[in-house]
PDB file of C-alpha atoms in Angstrom:
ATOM      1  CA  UNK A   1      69.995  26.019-104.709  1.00  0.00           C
ATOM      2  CA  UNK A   2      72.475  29.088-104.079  1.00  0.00           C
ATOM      3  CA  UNK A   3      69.583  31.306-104.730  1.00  0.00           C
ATOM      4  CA  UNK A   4      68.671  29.930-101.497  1.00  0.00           C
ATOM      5  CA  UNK A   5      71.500  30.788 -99.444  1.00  0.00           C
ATOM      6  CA  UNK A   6      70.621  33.295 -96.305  1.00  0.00           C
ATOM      7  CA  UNK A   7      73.959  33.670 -94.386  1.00  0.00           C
ATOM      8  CA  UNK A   8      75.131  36.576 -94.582  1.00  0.00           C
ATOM      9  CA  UNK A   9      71.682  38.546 -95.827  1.00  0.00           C
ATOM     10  CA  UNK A  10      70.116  41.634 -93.912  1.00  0.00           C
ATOM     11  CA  UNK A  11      66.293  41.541 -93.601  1.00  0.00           C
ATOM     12  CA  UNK A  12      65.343  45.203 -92.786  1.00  0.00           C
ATOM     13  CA  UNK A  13      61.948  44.124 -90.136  1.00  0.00           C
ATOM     14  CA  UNK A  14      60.969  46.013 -86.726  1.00  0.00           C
ATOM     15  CA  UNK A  15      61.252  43.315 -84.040  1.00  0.00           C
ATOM     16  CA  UNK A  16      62.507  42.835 -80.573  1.00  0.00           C
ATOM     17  CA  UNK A  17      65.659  40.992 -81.650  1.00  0.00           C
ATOM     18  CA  UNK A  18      66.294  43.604 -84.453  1.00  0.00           C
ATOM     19  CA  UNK A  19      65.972  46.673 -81.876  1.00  0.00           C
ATOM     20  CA  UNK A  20      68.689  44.760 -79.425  1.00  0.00           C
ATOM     21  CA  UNK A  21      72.298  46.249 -79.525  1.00  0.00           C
ATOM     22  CA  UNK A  22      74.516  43.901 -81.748  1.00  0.00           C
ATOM     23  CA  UNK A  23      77.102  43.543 -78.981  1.00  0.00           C
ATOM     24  CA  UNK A  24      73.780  41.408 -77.235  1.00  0.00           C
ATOM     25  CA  UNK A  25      73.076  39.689 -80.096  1.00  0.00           C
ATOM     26  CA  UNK A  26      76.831  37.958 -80.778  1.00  0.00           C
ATOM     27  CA  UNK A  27      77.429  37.248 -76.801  1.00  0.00           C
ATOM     28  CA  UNK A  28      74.215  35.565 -76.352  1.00  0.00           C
ATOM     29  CA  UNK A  29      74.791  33.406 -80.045  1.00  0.00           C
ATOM     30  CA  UNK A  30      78.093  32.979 -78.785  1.00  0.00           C
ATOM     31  CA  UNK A  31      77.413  31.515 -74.933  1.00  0.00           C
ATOM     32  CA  UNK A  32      74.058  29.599 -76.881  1.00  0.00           C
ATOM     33  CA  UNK A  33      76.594  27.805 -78.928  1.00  0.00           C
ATOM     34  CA  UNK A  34      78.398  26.439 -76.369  1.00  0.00           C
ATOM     35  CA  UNK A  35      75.102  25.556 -74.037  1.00  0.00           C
ATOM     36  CA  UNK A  36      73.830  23.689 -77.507  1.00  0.00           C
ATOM     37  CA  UNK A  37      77.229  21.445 -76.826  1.00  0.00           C
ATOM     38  CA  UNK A  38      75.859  20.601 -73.540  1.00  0.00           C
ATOM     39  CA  UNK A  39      72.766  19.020 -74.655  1.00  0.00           C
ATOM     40  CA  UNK A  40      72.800  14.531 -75.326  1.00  0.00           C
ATOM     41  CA  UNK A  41      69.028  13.938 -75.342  1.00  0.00           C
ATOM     42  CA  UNK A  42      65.793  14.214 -76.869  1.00  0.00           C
ATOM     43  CA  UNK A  43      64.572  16.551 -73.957  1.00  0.00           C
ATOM     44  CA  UNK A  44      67.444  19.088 -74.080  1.00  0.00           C
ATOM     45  CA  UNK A  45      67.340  18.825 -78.049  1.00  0.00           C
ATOM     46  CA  UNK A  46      63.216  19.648 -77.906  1.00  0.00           C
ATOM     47  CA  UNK A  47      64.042  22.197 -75.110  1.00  0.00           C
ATOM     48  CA  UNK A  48      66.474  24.162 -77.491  1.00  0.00           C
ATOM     49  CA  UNK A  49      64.491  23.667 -80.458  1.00  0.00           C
ATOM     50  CA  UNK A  50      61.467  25.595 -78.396  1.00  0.00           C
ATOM     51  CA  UNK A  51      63.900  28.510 -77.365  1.00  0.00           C
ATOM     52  CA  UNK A  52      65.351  29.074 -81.224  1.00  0.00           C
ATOM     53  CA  UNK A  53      61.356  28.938 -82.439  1.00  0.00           C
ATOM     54  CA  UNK A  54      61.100  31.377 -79.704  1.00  0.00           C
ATOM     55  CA  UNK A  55      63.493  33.854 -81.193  1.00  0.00           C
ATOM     56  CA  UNK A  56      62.300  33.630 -84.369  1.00  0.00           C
ATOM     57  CA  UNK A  57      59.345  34.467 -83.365  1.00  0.00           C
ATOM     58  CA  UNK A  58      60.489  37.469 -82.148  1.00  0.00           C
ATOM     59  CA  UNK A  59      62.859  38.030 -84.817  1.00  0.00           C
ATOM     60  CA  UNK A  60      59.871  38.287 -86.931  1.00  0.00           C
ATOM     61  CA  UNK A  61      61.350  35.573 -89.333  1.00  0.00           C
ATOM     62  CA  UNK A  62      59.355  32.533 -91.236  1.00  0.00           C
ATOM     63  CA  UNK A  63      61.070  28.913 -90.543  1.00  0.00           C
ATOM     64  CA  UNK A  64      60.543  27.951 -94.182  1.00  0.00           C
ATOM     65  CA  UNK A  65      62.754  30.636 -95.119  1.00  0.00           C
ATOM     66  CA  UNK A  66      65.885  29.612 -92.757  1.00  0.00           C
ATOM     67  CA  UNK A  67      64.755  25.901 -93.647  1.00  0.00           C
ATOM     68  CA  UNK A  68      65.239  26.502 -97.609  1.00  0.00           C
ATOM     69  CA  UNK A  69      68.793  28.190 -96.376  1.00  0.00           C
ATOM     70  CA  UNK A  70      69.935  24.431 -95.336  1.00  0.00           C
ATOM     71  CA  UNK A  71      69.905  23.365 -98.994  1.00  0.00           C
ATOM     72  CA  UNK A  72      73.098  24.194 -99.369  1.00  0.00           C
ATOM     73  CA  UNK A  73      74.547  22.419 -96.854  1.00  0.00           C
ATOM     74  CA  UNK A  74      71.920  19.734 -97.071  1.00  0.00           C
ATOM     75  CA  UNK A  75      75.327  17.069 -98.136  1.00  0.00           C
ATOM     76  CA  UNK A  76      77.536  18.137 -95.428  1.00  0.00           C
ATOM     77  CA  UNK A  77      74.577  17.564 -92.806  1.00  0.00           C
ATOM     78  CA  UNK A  78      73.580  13.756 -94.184  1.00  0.00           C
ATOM     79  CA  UNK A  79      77.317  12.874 -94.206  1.00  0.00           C
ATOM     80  CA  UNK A  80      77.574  13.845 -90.645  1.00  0.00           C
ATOM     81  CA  UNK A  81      74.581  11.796 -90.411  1.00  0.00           C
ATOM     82  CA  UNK A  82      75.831   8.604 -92.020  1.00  0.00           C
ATOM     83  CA  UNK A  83      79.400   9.329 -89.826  1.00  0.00           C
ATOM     84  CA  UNK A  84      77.914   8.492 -86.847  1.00  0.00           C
ATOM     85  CA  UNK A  85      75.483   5.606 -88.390  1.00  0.00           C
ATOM     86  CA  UNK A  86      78.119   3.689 -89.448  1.00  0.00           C
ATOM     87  CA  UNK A  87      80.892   4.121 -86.906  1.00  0.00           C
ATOM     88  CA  UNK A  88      79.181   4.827 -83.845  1.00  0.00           C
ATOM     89  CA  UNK A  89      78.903   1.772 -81.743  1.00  0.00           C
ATOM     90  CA  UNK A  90      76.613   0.910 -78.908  1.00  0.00           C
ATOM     91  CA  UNK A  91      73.243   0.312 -77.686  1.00  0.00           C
ATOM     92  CA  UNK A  92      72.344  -2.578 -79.383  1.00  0.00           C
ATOM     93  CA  UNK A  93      72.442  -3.705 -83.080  1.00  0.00           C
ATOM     94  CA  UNK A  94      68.981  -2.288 -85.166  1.00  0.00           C
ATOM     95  CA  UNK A  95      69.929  -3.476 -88.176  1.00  0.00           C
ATOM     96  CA  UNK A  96      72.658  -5.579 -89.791  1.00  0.00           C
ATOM     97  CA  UNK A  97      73.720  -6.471 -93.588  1.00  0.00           C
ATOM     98  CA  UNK A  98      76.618  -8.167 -94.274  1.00  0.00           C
ATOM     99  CA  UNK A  99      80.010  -6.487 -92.685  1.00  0.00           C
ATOM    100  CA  UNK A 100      77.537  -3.193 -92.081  1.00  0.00           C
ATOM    101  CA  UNK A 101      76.082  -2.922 -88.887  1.00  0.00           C
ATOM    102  CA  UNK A 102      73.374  -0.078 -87.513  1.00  0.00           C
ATOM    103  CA  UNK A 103      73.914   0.335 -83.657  1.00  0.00           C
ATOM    104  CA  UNK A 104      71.260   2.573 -82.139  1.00  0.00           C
ATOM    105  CA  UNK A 105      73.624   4.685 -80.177  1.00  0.00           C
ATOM    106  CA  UNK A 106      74.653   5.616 -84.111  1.00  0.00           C
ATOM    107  CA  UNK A 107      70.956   6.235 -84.716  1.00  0.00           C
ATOM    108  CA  UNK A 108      70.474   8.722 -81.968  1.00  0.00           C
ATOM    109  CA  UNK A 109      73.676  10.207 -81.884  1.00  0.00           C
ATOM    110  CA  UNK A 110      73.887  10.775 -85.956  1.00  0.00           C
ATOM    111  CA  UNK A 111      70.517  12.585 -85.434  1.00  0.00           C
ATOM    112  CA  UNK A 112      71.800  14.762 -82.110  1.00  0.00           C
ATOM    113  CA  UNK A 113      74.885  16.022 -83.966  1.00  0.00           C
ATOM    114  CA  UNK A 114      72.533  16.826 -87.036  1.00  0.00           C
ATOM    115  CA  UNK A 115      70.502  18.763 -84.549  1.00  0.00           C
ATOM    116  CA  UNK A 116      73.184  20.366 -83.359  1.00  0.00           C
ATOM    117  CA  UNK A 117      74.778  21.929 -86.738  1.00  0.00           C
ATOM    118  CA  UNK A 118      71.062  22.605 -87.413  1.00  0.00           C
ATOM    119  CA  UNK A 119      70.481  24.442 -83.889  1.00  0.00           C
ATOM    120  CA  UNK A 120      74.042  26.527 -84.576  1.00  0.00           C
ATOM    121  CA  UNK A 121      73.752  27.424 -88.084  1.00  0.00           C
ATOM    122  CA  UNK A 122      69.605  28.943 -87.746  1.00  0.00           C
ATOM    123  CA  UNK A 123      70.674  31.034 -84.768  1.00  0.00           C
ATOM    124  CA  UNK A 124      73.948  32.695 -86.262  1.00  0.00           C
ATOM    125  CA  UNK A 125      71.652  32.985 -89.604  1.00  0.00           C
ATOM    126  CA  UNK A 126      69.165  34.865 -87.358  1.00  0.00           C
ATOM    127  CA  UNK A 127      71.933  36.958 -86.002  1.00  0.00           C
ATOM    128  CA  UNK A 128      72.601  37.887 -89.666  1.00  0.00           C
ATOM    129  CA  UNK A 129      69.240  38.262 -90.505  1.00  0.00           C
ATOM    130  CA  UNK A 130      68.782  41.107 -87.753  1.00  0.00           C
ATOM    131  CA  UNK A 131      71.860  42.671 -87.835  1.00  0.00           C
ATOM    132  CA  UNK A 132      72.990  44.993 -90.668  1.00  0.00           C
ATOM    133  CA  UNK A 133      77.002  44.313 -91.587  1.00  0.00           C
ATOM    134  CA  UNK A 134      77.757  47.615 -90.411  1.00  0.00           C
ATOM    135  CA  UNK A 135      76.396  46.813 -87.223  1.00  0.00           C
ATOM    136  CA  UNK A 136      78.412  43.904 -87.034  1.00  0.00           C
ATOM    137  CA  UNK A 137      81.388  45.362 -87.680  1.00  0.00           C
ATOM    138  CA  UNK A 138      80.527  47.676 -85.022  1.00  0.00           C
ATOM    139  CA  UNK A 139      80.060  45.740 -82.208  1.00  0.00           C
ATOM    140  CA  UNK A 140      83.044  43.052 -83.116  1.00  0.00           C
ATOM    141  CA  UNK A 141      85.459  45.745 -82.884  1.00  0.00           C
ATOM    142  CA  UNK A 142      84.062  47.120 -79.838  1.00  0.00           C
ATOM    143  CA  UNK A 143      83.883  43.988 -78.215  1.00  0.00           C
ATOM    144  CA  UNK A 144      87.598  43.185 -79.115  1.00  0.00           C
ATOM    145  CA  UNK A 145      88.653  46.338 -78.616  1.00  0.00           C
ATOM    146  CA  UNK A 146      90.916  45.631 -75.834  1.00  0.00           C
ATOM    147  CA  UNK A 147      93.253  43.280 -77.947  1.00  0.00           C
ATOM    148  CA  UNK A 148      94.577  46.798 -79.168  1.00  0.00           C
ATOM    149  CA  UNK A 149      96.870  46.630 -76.596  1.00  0.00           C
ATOM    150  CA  UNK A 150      98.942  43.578 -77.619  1.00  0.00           C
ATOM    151  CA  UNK A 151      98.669  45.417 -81.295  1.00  0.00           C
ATOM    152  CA  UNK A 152      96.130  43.221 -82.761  1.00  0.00           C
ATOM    153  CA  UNK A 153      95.001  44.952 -85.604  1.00  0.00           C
ATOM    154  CA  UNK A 154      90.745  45.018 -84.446  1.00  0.00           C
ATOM    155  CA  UNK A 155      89.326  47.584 -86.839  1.00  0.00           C
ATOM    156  CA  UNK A 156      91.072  45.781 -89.708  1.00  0.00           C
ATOM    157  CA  UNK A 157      89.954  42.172 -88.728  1.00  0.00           C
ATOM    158  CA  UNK A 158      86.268  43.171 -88.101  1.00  0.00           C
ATOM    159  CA  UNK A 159      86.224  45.351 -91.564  1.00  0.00           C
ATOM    160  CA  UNK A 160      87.660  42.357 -93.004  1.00  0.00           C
ATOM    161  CA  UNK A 161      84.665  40.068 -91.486  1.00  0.00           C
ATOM    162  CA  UNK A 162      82.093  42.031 -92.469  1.00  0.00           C
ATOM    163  CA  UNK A 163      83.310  42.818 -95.948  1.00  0.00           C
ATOM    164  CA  UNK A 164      83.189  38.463 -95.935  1.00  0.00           C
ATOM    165  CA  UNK A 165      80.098  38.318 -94.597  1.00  0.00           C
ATOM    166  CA  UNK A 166      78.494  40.998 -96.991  1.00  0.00           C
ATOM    167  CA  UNK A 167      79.765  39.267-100.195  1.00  0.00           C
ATOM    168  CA  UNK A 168      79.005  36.023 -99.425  1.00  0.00           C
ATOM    169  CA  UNK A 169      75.084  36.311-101.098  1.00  0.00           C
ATOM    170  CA  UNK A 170      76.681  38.558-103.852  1.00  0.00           C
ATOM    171  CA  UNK A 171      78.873  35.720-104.657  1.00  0.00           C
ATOM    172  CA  UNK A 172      75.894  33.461-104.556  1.00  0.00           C
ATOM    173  CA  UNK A 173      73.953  35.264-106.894  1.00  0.00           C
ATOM    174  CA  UNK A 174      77.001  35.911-109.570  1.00  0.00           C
ATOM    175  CA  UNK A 175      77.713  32.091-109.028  1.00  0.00           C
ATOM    176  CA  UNK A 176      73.804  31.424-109.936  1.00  0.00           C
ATOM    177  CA  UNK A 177      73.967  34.672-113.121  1.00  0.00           C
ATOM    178  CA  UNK A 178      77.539  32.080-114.505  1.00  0.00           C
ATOM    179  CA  UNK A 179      75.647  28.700-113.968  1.00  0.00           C
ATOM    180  CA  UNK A 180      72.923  29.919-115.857  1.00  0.00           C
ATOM    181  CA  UNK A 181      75.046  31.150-118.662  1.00  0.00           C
ATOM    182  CA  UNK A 182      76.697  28.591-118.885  1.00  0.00           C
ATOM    183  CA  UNK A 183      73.673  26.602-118.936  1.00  0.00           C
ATOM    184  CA  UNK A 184      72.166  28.629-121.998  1.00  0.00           C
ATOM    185  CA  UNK A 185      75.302  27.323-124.539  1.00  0.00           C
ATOM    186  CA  UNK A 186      74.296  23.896-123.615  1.00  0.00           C
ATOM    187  CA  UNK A 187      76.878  23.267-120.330  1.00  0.00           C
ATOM    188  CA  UNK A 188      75.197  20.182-118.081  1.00  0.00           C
ATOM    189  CA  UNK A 189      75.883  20.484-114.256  1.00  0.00           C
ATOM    190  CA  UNK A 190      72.998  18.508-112.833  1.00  0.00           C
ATOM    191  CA  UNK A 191      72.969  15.185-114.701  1.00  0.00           C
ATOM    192  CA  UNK A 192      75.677  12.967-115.461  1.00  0.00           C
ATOM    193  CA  UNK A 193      78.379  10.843-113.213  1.00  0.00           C
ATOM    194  CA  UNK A 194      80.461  12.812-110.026  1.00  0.00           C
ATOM    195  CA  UNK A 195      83.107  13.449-112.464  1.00  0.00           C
ATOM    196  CA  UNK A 196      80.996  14.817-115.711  1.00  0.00           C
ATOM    197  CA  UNK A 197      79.697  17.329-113.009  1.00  0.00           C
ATOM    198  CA  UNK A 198      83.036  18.200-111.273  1.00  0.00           C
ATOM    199  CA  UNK A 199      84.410  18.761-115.112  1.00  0.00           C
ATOM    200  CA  UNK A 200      81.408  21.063-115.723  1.00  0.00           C
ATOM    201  CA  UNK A 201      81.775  23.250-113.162  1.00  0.00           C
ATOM    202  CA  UNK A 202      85.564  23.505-113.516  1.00  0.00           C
ATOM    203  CA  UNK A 203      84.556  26.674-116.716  1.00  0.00           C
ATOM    204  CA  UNK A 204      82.276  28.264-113.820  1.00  0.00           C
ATOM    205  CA  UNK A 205      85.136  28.768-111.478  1.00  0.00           C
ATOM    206  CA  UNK A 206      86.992  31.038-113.829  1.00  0.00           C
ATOM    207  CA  UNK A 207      84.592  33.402-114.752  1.00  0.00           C
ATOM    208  CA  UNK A 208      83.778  33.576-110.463  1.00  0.00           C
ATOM    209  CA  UNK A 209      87.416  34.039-109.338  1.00  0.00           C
ATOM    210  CA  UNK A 210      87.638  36.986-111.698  1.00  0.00           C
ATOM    211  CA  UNK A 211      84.255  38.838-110.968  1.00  0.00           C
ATOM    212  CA  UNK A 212      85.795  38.413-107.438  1.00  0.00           C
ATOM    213  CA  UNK A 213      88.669  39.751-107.718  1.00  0.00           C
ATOM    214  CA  UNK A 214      87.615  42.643-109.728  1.00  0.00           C
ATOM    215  CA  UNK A 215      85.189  43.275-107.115  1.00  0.00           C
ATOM    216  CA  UNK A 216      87.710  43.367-104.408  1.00  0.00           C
ATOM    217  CA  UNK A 217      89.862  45.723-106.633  1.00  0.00           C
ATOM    218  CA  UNK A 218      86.679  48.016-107.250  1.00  0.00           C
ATOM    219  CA  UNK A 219      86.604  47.952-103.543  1.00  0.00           C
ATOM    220  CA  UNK A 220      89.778  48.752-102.771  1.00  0.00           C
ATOM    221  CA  UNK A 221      90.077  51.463-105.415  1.00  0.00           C
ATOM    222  CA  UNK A 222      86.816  53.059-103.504  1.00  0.00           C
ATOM    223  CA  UNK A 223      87.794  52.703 -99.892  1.00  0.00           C
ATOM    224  CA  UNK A 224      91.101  54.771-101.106  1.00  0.00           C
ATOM    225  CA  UNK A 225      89.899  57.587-102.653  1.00  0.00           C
ATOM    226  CA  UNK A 226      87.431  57.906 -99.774  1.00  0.00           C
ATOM    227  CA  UNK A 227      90.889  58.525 -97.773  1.00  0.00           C
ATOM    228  CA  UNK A 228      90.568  55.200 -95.580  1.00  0.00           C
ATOM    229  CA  UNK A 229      93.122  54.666 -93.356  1.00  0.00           C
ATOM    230  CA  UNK A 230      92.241  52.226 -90.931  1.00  0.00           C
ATOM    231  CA  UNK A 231      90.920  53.380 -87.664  1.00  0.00           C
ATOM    232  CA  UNK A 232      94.014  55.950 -87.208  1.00  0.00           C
ATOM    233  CA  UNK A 233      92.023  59.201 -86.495  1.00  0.00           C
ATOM    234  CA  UNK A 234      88.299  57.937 -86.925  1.00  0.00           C
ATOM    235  CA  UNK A 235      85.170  59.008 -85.371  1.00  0.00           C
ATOM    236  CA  UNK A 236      82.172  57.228 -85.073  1.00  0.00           C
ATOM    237  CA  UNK A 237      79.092  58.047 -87.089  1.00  0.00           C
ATOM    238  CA  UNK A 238      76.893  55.493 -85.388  1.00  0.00           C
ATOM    239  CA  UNK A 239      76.788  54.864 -81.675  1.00  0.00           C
ATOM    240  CA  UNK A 240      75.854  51.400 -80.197  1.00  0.00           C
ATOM    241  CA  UNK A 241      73.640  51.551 -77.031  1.00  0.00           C
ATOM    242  CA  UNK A 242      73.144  49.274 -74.198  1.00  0.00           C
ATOM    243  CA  UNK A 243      69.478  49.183 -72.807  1.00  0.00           C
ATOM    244  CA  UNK A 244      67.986  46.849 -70.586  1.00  0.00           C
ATOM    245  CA  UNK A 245      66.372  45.072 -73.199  1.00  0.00           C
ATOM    246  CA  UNK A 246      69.932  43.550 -73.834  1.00  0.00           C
ATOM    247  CA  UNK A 247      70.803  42.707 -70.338  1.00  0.00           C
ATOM    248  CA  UNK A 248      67.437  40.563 -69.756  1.00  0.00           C
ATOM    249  CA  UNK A 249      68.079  39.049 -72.919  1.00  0.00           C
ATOM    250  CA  UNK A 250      71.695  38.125 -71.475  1.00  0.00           C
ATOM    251  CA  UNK A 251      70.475  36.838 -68.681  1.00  0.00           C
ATOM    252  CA  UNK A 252      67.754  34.563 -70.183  1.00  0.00           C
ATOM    253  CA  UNK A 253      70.911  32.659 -70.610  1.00  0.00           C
ATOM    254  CA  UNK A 254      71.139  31.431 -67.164  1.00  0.00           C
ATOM    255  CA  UNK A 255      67.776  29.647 -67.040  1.00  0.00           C
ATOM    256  CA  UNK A 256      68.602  28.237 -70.308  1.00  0.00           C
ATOM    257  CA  UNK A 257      71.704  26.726 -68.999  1.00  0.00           C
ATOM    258  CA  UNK A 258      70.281  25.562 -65.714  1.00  0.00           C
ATOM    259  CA  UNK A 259      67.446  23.771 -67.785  1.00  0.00           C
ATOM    260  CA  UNK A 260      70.080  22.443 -69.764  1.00  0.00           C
ATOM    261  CA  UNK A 261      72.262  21.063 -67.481  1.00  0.00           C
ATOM    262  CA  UNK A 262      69.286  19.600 -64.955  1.00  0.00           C
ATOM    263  CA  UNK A 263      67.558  17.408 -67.780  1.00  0.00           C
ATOM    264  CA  UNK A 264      70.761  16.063 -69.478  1.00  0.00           C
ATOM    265  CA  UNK A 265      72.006  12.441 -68.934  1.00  0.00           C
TER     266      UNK A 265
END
């Protein structure tokens, strides 16, 4: 299942949202992330489900691969699910077994808030998908670059996110290279009770914390002797340019909303 994970991965392709400057692409997932709050029914839901098939589309990127991504989280997604089944009330009672009671306001509103991890989580994976980390890193410390004035340390903070963001399908893949390992001299971490599994997995996080920490060092060791220093004196190699590409696909943000906001309850 880790194998599977697709935060955080860079898929080289020559589309329209891979040619847009990575300052447009983390404004318009940020501002979509908040319009995805505003939507409560099955019209708004289908209306942003059309615009993210949209951009992948032209992202260039298969469904089925962002849809085998949500494995991972698959648990955290049904226990939002079941949240709201259980304890939202309302609507009128669908089904009813002893002290537990299915309202269908828990129905539809389990399945919205689904939706709405789902909707969040494939756009920022697009974002990823397009955008290299050094891009990213780019654009987040242009974008906060005024903070520098009340000393916020920007450079350091977006290295620092990127560096995250890069290792986190590294880490995947060592985590899948130890399960396997451990697999081979006969260590079980698919069958048995919650606990048998918790125990077995308890010998992979040892081997995991040190591969990551010896990366980090390995990293550190190489960012030194490269003479890094933080952003005290730096030029940059790689220049970030607006076009007007990136402004229409701002401002297809405003219909969005308006749409939004017109068919909601």
């Amino acid at each position: 299942m880790l194998d599977k994970m697709v935060l955080g991965r860079y898929v080289p392709l020559d589309s329209f949202v891979h040619r847009l400057d990575p300052r447009t692409k983390i404004i318009f997932v940020f501002l979509m992330t908040i319009v995805i709050f505003f939507a409560n029914n099955v019209i708004t839901y289908a209306f942003l489900i059309l615009v993210i098939l949209g951009i992948l589309y032209a992202a260039k990127l298969k469904l089925s691969f962002l849809l085998a991504g949500l494995k991972p989280i698959l648990i955290l997604l049904l226990f939002t699910f079941f949240m709201h089944l259980f304890w939202t009330k309302g609507g009128g009672t669908l089904f009813k077994l002893g002290f537990i009671t299915v309202d269908r306001n828990g129905v539809e509103q389990g399945i919205f808030i689904m939706l709405r991890f789902v909707l969040i989580i494939i756009l920022t994976t697009i974002m990823t998908l397009s955008t290299s980390p050094i891009s990213l890193t780019d654009a987040i410390e242009t974008l906060f670059r005024p903070l520098k004035k009340i000393k916020v340390p920007v450079h350091e903070l977006a290295l620092m996110m990127s560096i995250a963001l890069r290792f986190i399908p590294t880490l995947m893949d060592e985590t899948q290279k130890i399960m396997r390992a451990q697999m081979s001299r006969g260590s079980d971490m698919t069958t048995g009770s919650p606990v048998k599994r918790l125990k077995a997995i308890v010998p992979l996080l040892v081997p995991l914390f040190v591969s990551a920490f010896k990366r980090a060092e390995d990293l550190a060791v190489a960012m030194e002797v490269r003479g890094y220093r933080g952003d005290i004196g730096r030029t940059k190699y790689r220049k970030l340019h607006w076009r007007q590409a990136d402004t229409l696909a701002l401002l297809a943000i405003i219909p969005i909303t308006l749409l939004i906001l017109y068919f909601r309850n």
